[in-house]
Amino acid sequence: MIHVLIFLPLVFGLLVLLRPGQARGLGLLGAAAALVLGLVSFGAFLDGSSGAYQVPLLAEAGVYYAVAWDGVGAVLMLAVVITTFIALLAAHDVPPAMVGLALLMESGLLGILAARDLVLFYVFFEATLIPSLLMLGLFGGSGRVRALVKFAIFTLVGSLLMLAGILAVRYLGGAPSFLQADLVAHPLAGAAGTWAFAAFLIAFMVKTPLFPLHVWLPDFHAENHPSGLADVMGTLYKVGLFGFFRWALPLFPEAFAAFQPWLLALAALTALGAAWTAYAQTDWKRLLAYGALSHMGVGALGLFSGTPEGALGAIFLLAASAVYTGALFLFAGSLHRRFGTLDLRPTSGLAKSAPALAALGLILVLAMVGLPGLSGFPGEFMNLLGAWQTSPVWTFVGFLAVIAAAAYALGAYQQIFHSAPDKPADDLDAFEWQWGTLATLVIVFMGVYPKLFTQALQPAAEALAALLGGGR
């Protein structure tokens, strides 16, 4: 089943590209099928099945097609299939090719999460880059070329450095293959390990992203298609935190220990700096991009603490933010359809004429600021709890970023829906009711019953913390 889940979106994506006249029907069918398979796979994982499969691809080079679910991969897989389905449910007025590219990217993301061979992980990692670049380059705004060049340079440089690190960790470490188990059993220590870790560090800092390698992010979102579909897939594309969890930290625990104080500081300052920048934005997508950057900083702070609570919180926050940040980008697309702009200033006082739209916006914004009972809270709480055990000072800085989120997010919400003068607007249409209701149910469920996900994540989080010395 794991192979079907990974490659089914790819098949449907190609069908959509070949038959653009049936894009919406085929796209929704492919995303729905992936969602059903994802739910079944997650249930099977909870019953003890990892779906592990391994077969040589290049036996002489030690490269395998090796895939499996653990708790981290299974939870993030669920976030990907749910969010992609919500995005395609909302995307009723986008170019057909965008639907096909979104499904291709979903396939690559699922491969990233399931891969247990480092070369296979790299192939899926790069595969997601192609549809992302095409969506931006073909359907972006007037400044898309500049945004595309910036995005391509950062990601390609990071990817090439990671490729060098991949070769180093296998051949200098002496592992018989690129399988994760073999690489962990043959760690690369000393100066070579430090340099290889630095290569992975830069690659995953770009994709998390973390300061100062985040500068591609605001332009990437601001210049993407206004519907929000490309932004949703871009939000899912921020797999750097997962890359740290799955590969960089387990492969280089010694090098990580040397970098840890700097990484904690970098994560905390990214969180606070991005929150401060978000407060000054007048464009919805730029505000959401900096807000997402701030939350990834909080997640990185938890992960770099090296504690089980921090690691668990980081992955939970990554999954939760994929849903609520993705929905917020779709919400921005809804406002763009009504007013033809993403600027916050011309849209004000919408609550009176569009109360359901205002209610949906409020739920999404409250999830973003981490209100208890919604999906943003458990991850942020566990991140700060784990980080406190390692560095109270940087935890305090991260906590300031969480407080700042309430200021910029609720401030923007107040301006749009409750500022004078009242501006008339259409309330939710049928499409918005569908995706808005589903996103709300997921956000509330993750907030009131996080145990379903934390019990899946806990073994992997504890294993990583034990490998890193518990962070204490």
mmCIF file of N, CA and C in Angstrom, residues 243-300:
data_model
loop_
_atom_site.group_PDB
_atom_site.id
_atom_site.type_symbol
_atom_site.label_atom_id
_atom_site.label_comp_id
_atom_site.label_asym_id
_atom_site.label_seq_id
_atom_site.Cartn_x
_atom_site.Cartn_y
_atom_site.Cartn_z
ATOM 1 N N GLY A 243 13.936 17.103 7.696
ATOM 2 C CA GLY A 243 15.264 16.649 7.287
ATOM 3 C C GLY A 243 16.238 16.632 8.451
ATOM 4 N N PHE A 244 16.163 17.670 9.301
ATOM 5 C CA PHE A 244 17.003 17.665 10.511
ATOM 6 C C PHE A 244 16.683 16.450 11.375
ATOM 7 N N PHE A 245 15.365 16.216 11.559
ATOM 8 C CA PHE A 245 14.930 15.137 12.451
ATOM 9 C C PHE A 245 15.351 13.779 11.915
ATOM 10 N N ARG A 246 15.068 13.541 10.632
ATOM 11 C CA ARG A 246 15.272 12.207 10.058
ATOM 12 C C ARG A 246 16.730 11.906 9.763
ATOM 13 N N TRP A 247 17.492 12.914 9.265
ATOM 14 C CA TRP A 247 18.821 12.624 8.743
ATOM 15 C C TRP A 247 19.949 13.368 9.446
ATOM 16 N N ALA A 248 19.886 14.704 9.485
ATOM 17 C CA ALA A 248 21.070 15.459 9.913
ATOM 18 C C ALA A 248 21.444 15.182 11.378
ATOM 19 N N LEU A 249 20.479 15.201 12.289
ATOM 20 C CA LEU A 249 20.813 15.004 13.697
ATOM 21 C C LEU A 249 21.188 13.550 14.012
ATOM 22 N N PRO A 250 20.460 12.533 13.508
ATOM 23 C CA PRO A 250 20.883 11.150 13.800
ATOM 24 C C PRO A 250 22.235 10.784 13.185
ATOM 25 N N LEU A 251 22.568 11.353 12.026
ATOM 26 C CA LEU A 251 23.831 10.993 11.364
ATOM 27 C C LEU A 251 25.037 11.703 11.981
ATOM 28 N N PHE A 252 24.802 12.876 12.589
ATOM 29 C CA PHE A 252 25.939 13.660 13.090
ATOM 30 C C PHE A 252 25.695 14.168 14.519
ATOM 31 N N PRO A 253 25.468 13.279 15.466
ATOM 32 C CA PRO A 253 25.196 13.756 16.837
ATOM 33 C C PRO A 253 26.371 14.530 17.436
ATOM 34 N N GLU A 254 27.599 14.113 17.094
ATOM 35 C CA GLU A 254 28.775 14.787 17.649
ATOM 36 C C GLU A 254 28.898 16.209 17.100
ATOM 37 N N ALA A 255 28.722 16.356 15.800
ATOM 38 C CA ALA A 255 28.803 17.690 15.194
ATOM 39 C C ALA A 255 27.650 18.565 15.666
ATOM 40 N N PHE A 256 26.466 17.966 15.830
ATOM 41 C CA PHE A 256 25.320 18.737 16.309
ATOM 42 C C PHE A 256 25.599 19.308 17.699
ATOM 43 N N ALA A 257 26.216 18.505 18.558
ATOM 44 C CA ALA A 257 26.511 18.974 19.916
ATOM 45 C C ALA A 257 27.388 20.226 19.883
ATOM 46 N N ALA A 258 28.327 20.266 18.936
ATOM 47 C CA ALA A 258 29.203 21.435 18.825
ATOM 48 C C ALA A 258 28.444 22.655 18.308
ATOM 49 N N PHE A 259 27.491 22.424 17.428
ATOM 50 C CA PHE A 259 26.722 23.528 16.827
ATOM 51 C C PHE A 259 25.520 23.932 17.674
ATOM 52 N N GLN A 260 25.114 23.110 18.630
ATOM 53 C CA GLN A 260 23.825 23.294 19.296
ATOM 54 C C GLN A 260 23.599 24.691 19.876
ATOM 55 N N PRO A 261 24.555 25.268 20.615
ATOM 56 C CA PRO A 261 24.286 26.614 21.166
ATOM 57 C C PRO A 261 23.992 27.643 20.083
ATOM 58 N N TRP A 262 24.708 27.558 18.963
ATOM 59 C CA TRP A 262 24.487 28.508 17.872
ATOM 60 C C TRP A 262 23.144 28.265 17.193
ATOM 61 N N LEU A 263 22.789 27.000 17.059
ATOM 62 C CA LEU A 263 21.517 26.683 16.407
ATOM 63 C C LEU A 263 20.331 27.134 17.257
ATOM 64 N N LEU A 264 20.447 26.981 18.572
ATOM 65 C CA LEU A 264 19.374 27.459 19.457
ATOM 66 C C LEU A 264 19.197 28.974 19.311
ATOM 67 N N ALA A 265 20.312 29.678 19.288
ATOM 68 C CA ALA A 265 20.236 31.138 19.142
ATOM 69 C C ALA A 265 19.646 31.519 17.794
ATOM 70 N N LEU A 266 20.072 30.824 16.746
ATOM 71 C CA LEU A 266 19.580 31.124 15.397
ATOM 72 C C LEU A 266 18.077 30.885 15.293
ATOM 73 N N ALA A 267 17.616 29.777 15.871
ATOM 74 C CA ALA A 267 16.182 29.465 15.815
ATOM 75 C C ALA A 267 15.363 30.517 16.560
ATOM 76 N N ALA A 268 15.811 30.892 17.758
ATOM 77 C CA ALA A 268 15.058 31.866 18.556
ATOM 78 C C ALA A 268 15.034 33.235 17.886
ATOM 79 N N LEU A 269 16.172 33.651 17.356
ATOM 80 C CA LEU A 269 16.227 34.967 16.702
ATOM 81 C C LEU A 269 15.439 34.965 15.391
ATOM 82 N N THR A 270 15.414 33.820 14.681
ATOM 83 C CA THR A 270 14.569 33.718 13.486
ATOM 84 C C THR A 270 13.106 33.889 13.859
ATOM 85 N N ALA A 271 12.703 33.225 14.937
ATOM 86 C CA ALA A 271 11.304 33.305 15.375
ATOM 87 C C ALA A 271 10.917 34.736 15.725
ATOM 88 N N LEU A 272 11.754 35.411 16.510
ATOM 89 C CA LEU A 272 11.404 36.771 16.945
ATOM 90 C C LEU A 272 11.540 37.777 15.798
ATOM 91 N N GLY A 273 12.610 37.665 15.027
ATOM 92 C CA GLY A 273 12.812 38.605 13.917
ATOM 93 C C GLY A 273 11.710 38.497 12.873
ATOM 94 N N ALA A 274 11.296 37.279 12.543
ATOM 95 C CA ALA A 274 10.236 37.097 11.557
ATOM 96 C C ALA A 274 8.905 37.629 12.088
ATOM 97 N N ALA A 275 8.655 37.433 13.376
ATOM 98 C CA ALA A 275 7.411 37.956 13.966
ATOM 99 C C ALA A 275 7.392 39.478 13.904
ATOM 100 N N TRP A 276 8.538 40.094 14.195
ATOM 101 C CA TRP A 276 8.643 41.559 14.143
ATOM 102 C C TRP A 276 8.404 42.052 12.718
ATOM 103 N N THR A 277 8.988 41.358 11.734
ATOM 104 C CA THR A 277 8.820 41.751 10.334
ATOM 105 C C THR A 277 7.377 41.547 9.877
ATOM 106 N N ALA A 278 6.755 40.476 10.332
ATOM 107 C CA ALA A 278 5.360 40.210 9.956
ATOM 108 C C ALA A 278 4.453 41.354 10.404
ATOM 109 N N TYR A 279 4.756 41.910 11.563
ATOM 110 C CA TYR A 279 3.919 42.985 12.117
ATOM 111 C C TYR A 279 3.886 44.200 11.185
ATOM 112 N N ALA A 280 4.951 44.398 10.405
ATOM 113 C CA ALA A 280 5.038 45.582 9.544
ATOM 114 C C ALA A 280 4.457 45.350 8.150
ATOM 115 N N GLN A 281 3.988 44.153 7.851
ATOM 116 C CA GLN A 281 3.540 43.852 6.495
ATOM 117 C C GLN A 281 2.122 44.370 6.228
ATOM 118 N N THR A 282 1.893 44.790 4.995
ATOM 119 C CA THR A 282 0.550 45.205 4.591
ATOM 120 C C THR A 282 -0.007 44.287 3.507
ATOM 121 N N ASP A 283 0.733 43.273 3.138
ATOM 122 C CA ASP A 283 0.310 42.301 2.138
ATOM 123 C C ASP A 283 0.019 40.985 2.867
ATOM 124 N N TRP A 284 -1.158 40.401 2.593
ATOM 125 C CA TRP A 284 -1.569 39.184 3.303
ATOM 126 C C TRP A 284 -0.533 38.080 3.176
ATOM 127 N N LYS A 285 -0.069 37.824 1.953
ATOM 128 C CA LYS A 285 0.836 36.685 1.764
ATOM 129 C C LYS A 285 2.190 36.915 2.420
ATOM 130 N N ARG A 286 2.675 38.142 2.373
ATOM 131 C CA ARG A 286 3.955 38.405 3.047
ATOM 132 C C ARG A 286 3.795 38.262 4.558
ATOM 133 N N LEU A 287 2.662 38.710 5.088
ATOM 134 C CA LEU A 287 2.422 38.549 6.526
ATOM 135 C C LEU A 287 2.395 37.064 6.899
ATOM 136 N N LEU A 288 1.687 36.263 6.099
ATOM 137 C CA LEU A 288 1.612 34.829 6.392
ATOM 138 C C LEU A 288 2.968 34.163 6.211
ATOM 139 N N ALA A 289 3.738 34.602 5.208
ATOM 140 C CA ALA A 289 5.063 34.006 4.986
ATOM 141 C C ALA A 289 5.973 34.258 6.184
ATOM 142 N N TYR A 290 6.006 35.502 6.686
ATOM 143 C CA TYR A 290 6.845 35.791 7.849
ATOM 144 C C TYR A 290 6.292 35.126 9.108
ATOM 145 N N GLY A 291 4.950 35.024 9.191
ATOM 146 C CA GLY A 291 4.362 34.323 10.332
ATOM 147 C C GLY A 291 4.758 32.857 10.343
ATOM 148 N N ALA A 292 4.694 32.215 9.166
ATOM 149 C CA ALA A 292 5.100 30.811 9.071
ATOM 150 C C ALA A 292 6.584 30.660 9.398
ATOM 151 N N LEU A 293 7.384 31.615 8.942
ATOM 152 C CA LEU A 293 8.821 31.590 9.241
ATOM 153 C C LEU A 293 9.059 31.668 10.751
ATOM 154 N N SER A 294 8.303 32.531 11.422
ATOM 155 C CA SER A 294 8.434 32.665 12.873
ATOM 156 C C SER A 294 8.083 31.353 13.570
ATOM 157 N N HIS A 295 7.018 30.710 13.130
ATOM 158 C CA HIS A 295 6.611 29.456 13.768
ATOM 159 C C HIS A 295 7.608 28.335 13.499
ATOM 160 N N MET A 296 8.211 28.328 12.317
ATOM 161 C CA MET A 296 9.253 27.333 12.064
ATOM 162 C C MET A 296 10.471 27.582 12.948
ATOM 163 N N GLY A 297 10.720 28.854 13.280
ATOM 164 C CA GLY A 297 11.794 29.158 14.224
ATOM 165 C C GLY A 297 11.505 28.565 15.593
ATOM 166 N N VAL A 298 10.248 28.671 16.033
ATOM 167 C CA VAL A 298 9.864 28.066 17.317
ATOM 168 C C VAL A 298 10.024 26.546 17.244
ATOM 169 N N GLY A 299 9.614 25.959 16.109
ATOM 170 C CA GLY A 299 9.768 24.519 15.951
ATOM 171 C C GLY A 299 11.235 24.097 15.982
ATOM 172 N N ALA A 300 12.071 24.861 15.304
ATOM 173 C CA ALA A 300 13.507 24.546 15.300
ATOM 174 C C ALA A 300 14.097 24.678 16.696
#
